[in-house]
Amino acid sequence: MITARNVFSADGRMLLAADKEITESYIRRLQEMEVYAIYVRNPLFDDVEVPLVVSEETRIQSMQTVKRAFEVLRNKREDVSFDAIQGVARRIVSEVLRNRRALVHLTEIRTHDDYTFAHSVDVCGLSVLVATHLGYNEVRLQELAVGALLHDVGKTKVDAAVLNKQAALDDDEMAMMRSHTMFGFDILRCSKGKLTLPSIHIALQHHEKYDGSGYPRGLSKEEIHEYSRIVSIADVYDAITSDRPYRKALEPHEAYELMLVNGSQHFDPQILPIFLKRIAIYPVGTVVRLNTGDIGVVVSVPPEMPLRPTLRLIMDKQRRLYPGSIEYDMQNHLTSFVDQVVDGRELLKLI
Ligand SMILES: [Fe+2]
């Protein structure tokens, strides 16, 4: 196998470059570093590109910057430079503005140790994307982006044993976990005027729920700042589509369903549909079975019609392989629909 993308550690060091043959010793080294999944080339899909709303380079740089800011804020030994956070926020805003018509294909593999930083950056990208569709100007996008990058900064004050606990939290631990909102607000309030109050409130309010059932204050509806209403949607979606120590990630189509079901109670009913419209329910690379019995891989998704992607067909309902690469544009076959998402690893065993 050949690597399809660069493999980075949480602090942005390149562990393995793209286009390298993956030897046994590389695999052992990566496992030692707790990297359990990487992108590999597949000759059938070499030409397929996953559209990115935020480039890989910006994502990695932002993760490093967030990590450094969290470390400094945790230790409080020196003043954190919010300029660096402002800088990456600006980069994310300008890339999202350029790609705002694209859908979000959640395909990033996260390593175990970089979750908080990757999560912060991805929540920022998703939030900014939604806000561009709410008509935000650049000043507000920037305020939102900064606050989203730092929304979980209060976790630096939560015991790591509680943060990473695999089992359910007891009442005290839950209270500790929930206090990351207050901690975050307190940390950012001391930012000496470098951050605006609406930005800082995202740390405090991102676990409030539209129906008033959230924390820390049980605010509801417009009592919750709009920035926080946006970030709470991005936060939940990103969290449930990520592997965590205590549960496996949901597939985007499962997460989509869950968000719809809980949507009316937890989220702003005006903002949730705008968010869901930007999500590729079947991201590029998803293996799907159609109602016709055909199995194919999603190779592109039209942003206006995310339920009708273009597939590359792999096998028919008798499990006969299709020769070569047959493209199947579901927009031209309106009676076909996706019946099921197939585990890609299962498919590899069949072909
Ligand atoms: Fe949080």
Coordinates of C-alpha atoms and ligand atoms in Angstrom, one line a residue:
M1 CA 0.0 0.0 0.0
I2 CA 1.0 3.6 -0.7
T3 CA 0.1 6.5 1.6
A4 CA -2.4 8.9 0.0
R5 CA -1.8 11.9 2.3
N6 CA 0.8 13.2 4.7
V7 CA 0.4 11.7 8.2
F8 CA 0.8 14.3 11.0
S9 CA 1.2 14.1 14.8
A10 CA -1.0 16.3 17.0
D11 CA 1.7 18.9 17.2
G12 CA 1.9 19.1 13.5
R13 CA 5.1 17.0 12.9
M14 CA 5.0 15.0 9.7
L15 CA 5.3 11.3 10.7
L16 CA 5.0 9.9 7.2
A17 CA 4.8 11.7 3.8
A18 CA 2.3 11.0 1.1
D19 CA 3.2 8.6 -1.8
K20 CA 5.4 6.4 0.3
E21 CA 5.3 2.7 0.4
I22 CA 4.0 1.5 3.8
T23 CA 6.4 -1.0 5.2
E24 CA 5.9 -3.3 8.2
S25 CA 8.2 -1.1 10.2
Y26 CA 6.3 2.0 9.4
I27 CA 3.1 0.3 10.5
R28 CA 4.7 -0.7 13.8
R29 CA 6.1 2.9 14.4
L30 CA 2.7 4.4 13.6
Q31 CA 1.0 2.0 16.0
E32 CA 3.5 2.9 18.7
M33 CA 2.4 6.6 18.2
E34 CA -1.2 5.6 18.5
V35 CA -2.0 6.4 14.9
Y36 CA -4.5 3.7 14.0
A37 CA -5.8 4.8 10.6
I38 CA -4.2 6.6 7.6
Y39 CA -5.2 7.3 4.0
V40 CA -3.9 4.9 1.4
R41 CA -4.0 5.0 -2.4
N42 CA -6.5 2.9 -4.2
P43 CA -5.9 2.5 -8.0
L44 CA -9.7 2.4 -8.6
F45 CA -10.2 5.9 -7.1
D46 CA -6.9 7.6 -7.7
D47 CA -8.5 10.5 -9.5
V48 CA -11.2 11.1 -6.9
E49 CA -10.7 14.3 -4.9
V50 CA -12.4 15.1 -1.5
P51 CA -13.4 18.7 -1.6
L52 CA -12.2 20.5 1.6
V53 CA -13.8 23.6 3.0
V54 CA -10.6 24.3 5.0
S55 CA -7.3 23.2 3.5
E56 CA -5.2 20.5 5.2
E57 CA -2.3 23.0 5.7
T58 CA -4.5 25.5 7.4
R59 CA -6.2 22.8 9.5
I60 CA -2.8 21.5 10.7
Q61 CA -1.4 25.0 11.4
S62 CA -4.6 25.9 13.3
M63 CA -4.4 22.8 15.4
Q64 CA -0.8 23.6 16.4
T65 CA -1.8 27.2 17.3
V66 CA -4.8 26.1 19.4
K67 CA -2.6 23.6 21.1
R68 CA 0.0 26.2 22.0
A69 CA -2.7 28.6 23.2
F70 CA -4.3 25.9 25.4
E71 CA -0.9 25.1 26.9
V72 CA -0.1 28.6 27.8
L73 CA -3.6 29.3 29.2
R74 CA -3.4 26.2 31.3
N75 CA -0.1 27.2 32.9
K76 CA -0.7 30.9 32.9
R77 CA 3.0 31.4 33.1
E78 CA 3.0 33.9 30.3
D79 CA 0.5 35.9 28.4
V80 CA -1.0 34.0 25.5
S81 CA -0.7 35.7 22.2
F82 CA -4.2 36.0 20.9
D83 CA -2.6 37.4 17.7
A84 CA -1.8 33.9 16.6
I85 CA -5.3 32.7 17.2
Q86 CA -6.7 35.8 15.4
G87 CA -4.3 35.0 12.5
V88 CA -5.5 31.4 12.0
A89 CA -9.1 32.5 12.5
R90 CA -8.6 34.9 9.7
R91 CA -7.2 32.2 7.5
I92 CA -10.1 29.9 8.2
V93 CA -12.6 32.6 7.5
S94 CA -11.0 33.5 4.2
E95 CA -10.9 29.9 3.0
V96 CA -14.4 29.2 4.1
L97 CA -15.6 32.3 2.2
R98 CA -13.9 31.0 -0.9
N99 CA -15.4 27.6 -0.6
R100 CA -18.7 28.5 0.9
R101 CA -20.7 26.7 -1.8
A102 CA -19.0 23.4 -1.0
L103 CA -20.4 20.7 1.2
V104 CA -18.6 19.4 4.3
H105 CA -17.2 15.9 3.7
L106 CA -16.1 14.8 7.1
T107 CA -13.3 12.5 6.2
E108 CA -10.5 13.5 8.5
I109 CA -9.0 10.8 10.6
R110 CA -8.2 11.9 14.1
T111 CA -5.5 10.4 16.2
H112 CA -6.3 9.8 19.8
D113 CA -4.1 12.6 21.2
D114 CA -5.2 15.4 19.0
Y115 CA -8.9 15.2 19.5
T116 CA -9.5 18.5 21.4
F117 CA -7.4 20.5 18.9
A118 CA -8.8 18.9 15.8
H119 CA -12.3 19.3 17.2
S120 CA -11.7 23.0 18.0
V121 CA -10.6 23.7 14.4
D122 CA -13.3 21.7 12.8
V123 CA -16.0 23.3 14.9
C124 CA -14.6 26.6 13.9
G125 CA -14.8 25.7 10.2
L126 CA -18.3 24.4 10.4
S127 CA -19.5 27.4 12.4
V128 CA -18.0 29.9 10.0
L129 CA -19.5 28.0 7.1
V130 CA -23.0 28.2 8.6
A131 CA -22.5 31.9 9.4
T132 CA -21.6 32.8 5.8
H133 CA -25.0 31.4 4.9
L134 CA -26.6 33.5 7.5
G135 CA -25.2 36.5 5.8
Y136 CA -22.5 37.4 8.4
N137 CA -19.9 40.1 7.4
E138 CA -16.2 39.5 7.9
V139 CA -16.0 41.3 11.3
R140 CA -18.7 39.0 12.8
L141 CA -17.2 35.9 11.0
Q142 CA -13.9 36.7 12.6
E143 CA -15.4 37.1 16.1
L144 CA -17.3 33.8 15.7
A145 CA -14.2 32.0 14.4
V146 CA -12.0 33.1 17.4
G147 CA -14.6 32.2 19.9
A148 CA -15.2 28.8 18.2
L149 CA -11.5 28.0 18.2
L150 CA -11.4 28.6 22.0
H151 CA -14.8 27.3 22.9
D152 CA -13.4 24.3 24.9
V153 CA -10.4 26.1 26.5
G154 CA -11.9 25.5 29.9
K155 CA -11.1 21.9 29.5
T156 CA -7.5 22.7 30.3
K157 CA -8.7 23.1 33.9
V158 CA -10.6 19.8 34.0
D159 CA -8.8 16.7 35.4
A160 CA -7.4 14.6 32.5
A161 CA -8.7 11.5 34.3
V162 CA -12.3 12.9 34.0
L163 CA -11.7 14.2 30.5
N164 CA -10.6 10.8 29.2
K165 CA -12.6 8.5 31.3
Q166 CA -14.0 5.6 29.3
A167 CA -16.9 4.8 31.6
A168 CA -19.9 6.9 32.5
L169 CA -19.1 9.9 34.8
D170 CA -20.5 10.0 38.3
D171 CA -22.3 13.1 39.5
D172 CA -19.1 14.9 40.8
E173 CA -17.2 14.1 37.7
M174 CA -20.1 15.3 35.5
A175 CA -20.2 18.6 37.5
M176 CA -16.5 18.9 37.0
M177 CA -16.8 18.3 33.2
R178 CA -19.6 20.8 32.9
S179 CA -17.7 23.5 34.7
H180 CA -15.4 23.7 31.6
T181 CA -17.8 26.3 30.4
M182 CA -17.3 28.6 33.4
F183 CA -13.6 28.0 33.5
G184 CA -13.3 28.9 29.8
F185 CA -15.2 32.1 30.3
D186 CA -13.0 33.1 33.2
I187 CA -9.8 32.3 31.4
L188 CA -10.8 34.3 28.3
R189 CA -12.2 37.2 30.4
C190 CA -8.7 37.9 31.5
S191 CA -7.6 38.4 27.9
K192 CA -7.0 42.1 28.4
G193 CA -9.4 43.3 25.9
K194 CA -7.9 41.3 23.0
L195 CA -11.1 39.3 22.5
T196 CA -14.7 40.7 22.3
L197 CA -17.4 39.7 24.8
P198 CA -19.5 37.9 22.2
S199 CA -16.5 35.8 21.3
I200 CA -15.8 35.0 24.9
H201 CA -19.5 34.0 25.6
I202 CA -19.1 31.1 23.2
A203 CA -17.0 29.3 25.8
L204 CA -19.7 30.0 28.4
Q205 CA -22.8 29.2 26.4
H206 CA -21.9 26.5 23.8
H207 CA -23.7 23.8 26.0
E208 CA -26.9 25.8 26.4
K209 CA -29.8 24.3 24.6
Y210 CA -32.6 26.0 22.7
D211 CA -35.3 24.6 25.0
G212 CA -33.5 25.6 28.1
S213 CA -32.2 22.1 29.1
G214 CA -28.5 22.9 28.7
Y215 CA -25.9 24.2 31.1
P216 CA -24.4 26.1 32.9
R217 CA -27.3 28.5 33.2
G218 CA -30.3 26.8 31.5
L219 CA -30.7 29.7 29.0
S220 CA -33.2 29.3 26.2
K221 CA -33.9 30.6 22.7
E222 CA -32.7 34.2 22.1
E223 CA -31.2 34.4 25.6
I224 CA -28.4 32.3 24.1
H225 CA -26.2 34.5 21.9
E226 CA -26.5 33.6 18.2
Y227 CA -22.8 32.7 18.0
S228 CA -23.3 30.1 20.7
R229 CA -26.4 28.7 19.0
I230 CA -24.3 28.2 15.8
V231 CA -21.3 26.7 17.7
S232 CA -23.5 24.3 19.7
I233 CA -24.8 22.7 16.4
A234 CA -21.3 22.4 15.0
D235 CA -20.0 21.1 18.3
V236 CA -22.5 18.3 18.7
Y237 CA -22.2 17.2 15.0
D238 CA -18.4 17.1 15.1
A239 CA -18.4 15.3 18.5
I240 CA -20.8 12.5 17.4
T241 CA -19.0 11.9 14.2
S242 CA -15.6 11.4 16.0
D243 CA -14.4 8.3 17.7
R244 CA -14.1 8.9 21.5
P245 CA -12.6 6.7 24.1
Y246 CA -16.1 5.7 25.3
R247 CA -17.9 5.3 22.0
K248 CA -17.5 4.8 18.3
A249 CA -18.1 7.6 15.8
L250 CA -21.5 7.8 14.0
E251 CA -21.5 7.8 10.2
P252 CA -22.5 11.2 8.8
H253 CA -25.9 9.8 7.7
E254 CA -26.6 8.5 11.2
A255 CA -25.4 11.8 12.8
Y256 CA -27.7 13.7 10.4
E257 CA -30.7 11.6 11.5
L258 CA -29.9 12.2 15.2
M259 CA -29.5 15.9 14.7
L260 CA -32.9 16.0 13.0
V261 CA -34.6 14.0 15.8
N262 CA -33.1 16.1 18.6
G263 CA -33.1 19.2 16.6
S264 CA -36.3 20.9 17.6
Q265 CA -35.5 20.8 21.3
H266 CA -31.8 21.4 21.3
F267 CA -31.0 23.7 18.4
D268 CA -32.2 26.9 16.9
P269 CA -34.8 25.9 14.3
Q270 CA -33.7 28.6 11.9
I271 CA -30.0 27.6 12.0
L272 CA -30.2 23.8 12.1
P273 CA -31.6 23.4 8.5
I274 CA -28.9 25.7 7.2
F275 CA -26.3 23.6 8.9
L276 CA -27.7 20.3 7.7
K277 CA -27.9 21.6 4.1
R278 CA -24.1 22.0 4.1
I279 CA -23.3 18.4 5.2
A280 CA -22.5 15.7 2.7
I281 CA -24.7 12.9 4.2
Y282 CA -22.8 10.5 2.0
P283 CA -19.3 12.0 1.8
V284 CA -16.9 11.1 -1.0
G285 CA -15.5 7.7 -0.4
T286 CA -18.7 6.3 1.2
V287 CA -19.7 2.8 -0.1
V288 CA -23.5 2.6 -0.6
R289 CA -25.9 0.0 -1.7
L290 CA -28.8 1.3 -3.9
N291 CA -32.4 0.0 -4.0
T292 CA -31.4 -1.6 -7.3
G293 CA -28.9 -3.8 -5.4
D294 CA -25.9 -2.1 -7.1
I295 CA -23.0 -1.2 -4.8
G296 CA -20.9 1.8 -5.6
V297 CA -18.6 4.4 -4.1
V298 CA -19.5 8.0 -3.8
V299 CA -17.1 10.0 -6.0
S300 CA -18.8 13.4 -6.0
V301 CA -21.8 15.1 -4.4
P302 CA -23.8 18.0 -6.0
P303 CA -24.2 20.6 -3.2
E304 CA -27.8 21.4 -4.3
M305 CA -28.8 17.7 -4.2
P306 CA -26.7 15.9 -1.5
L307 CA -28.9 12.8 -1.6
R308 CA -28.2 12.2 -5.2
P309 CA -24.4 11.7 -5.5
T310 CA -22.4 10.3 -8.4
L311 CA -21.2 6.8 -7.8
R312 CA -18.5 4.6 -9.3
L313 CA -20.2 1.2 -9.5
I314 CA -18.4 -1.8 -8.1
M315 CA -20.8 -4.7 -8.2
D316 CA -24.4 -5.5 -9.1
K317 CA -26.9 -7.3 -7.0
Q318 CA -25.6 -10.7 -8.0
R319 CA -22.2 -9.6 -6.6
R320 CA -20.7 -9.5 -10.1
L321 CA -18.0 -6.9 -10.4
Y322 CA -18.5 -4.1 -12.9
P323 CA -15.7 -3.8 -15.4
G324 CA -13.6 -0.7 -15.3
S325 CA -15.0 2.4 -13.8
I326 CA -18.7 3.0 -14.6
E327 CA -20.0 6.3 -13.3
Y328 CA -23.6 6.4 -12.2
D329 CA -25.0 9.9 -11.6
M330 CA -28.0 9.5 -9.4
Q331 CA -29.4 12.8 -10.6
N332 CA -30.1 11.0 -13.9
H333 CA -31.7 8.0 -12.2
L334 CA -34.5 9.5 -10.1
T335 CA -36.1 6.2 -9.1
S336 CA -32.9 5.0 -7.5
F337 CA -32.0 5.9 -3.9
V338 CA -29.5 5.0 -1.3
D339 CA -30.7 2.0 0.6
Q340 CA -27.8 1.4 2.9
V341 CA -24.3 2.5 3.7
V342 CA -21.9 -0.5 3.5
D343 CA -18.8 -0.8 5.6
G344 CA -15.9 -0.3 3.2
R345 CA -13.8 -3.0 4.9
E346 CA -16.5 -5.5 4.2
L347 CA -16.5 -4.5 0.6
L348 CA -12.7 -5.0 0.3
K349 CA -13.2 -8.7 1.4
L350 CA -15.6 -9.2 -1.5
I351 CA -13.5 -7.8 -4.3
Ligands
FE1 FE -17.6 22.0 25.3

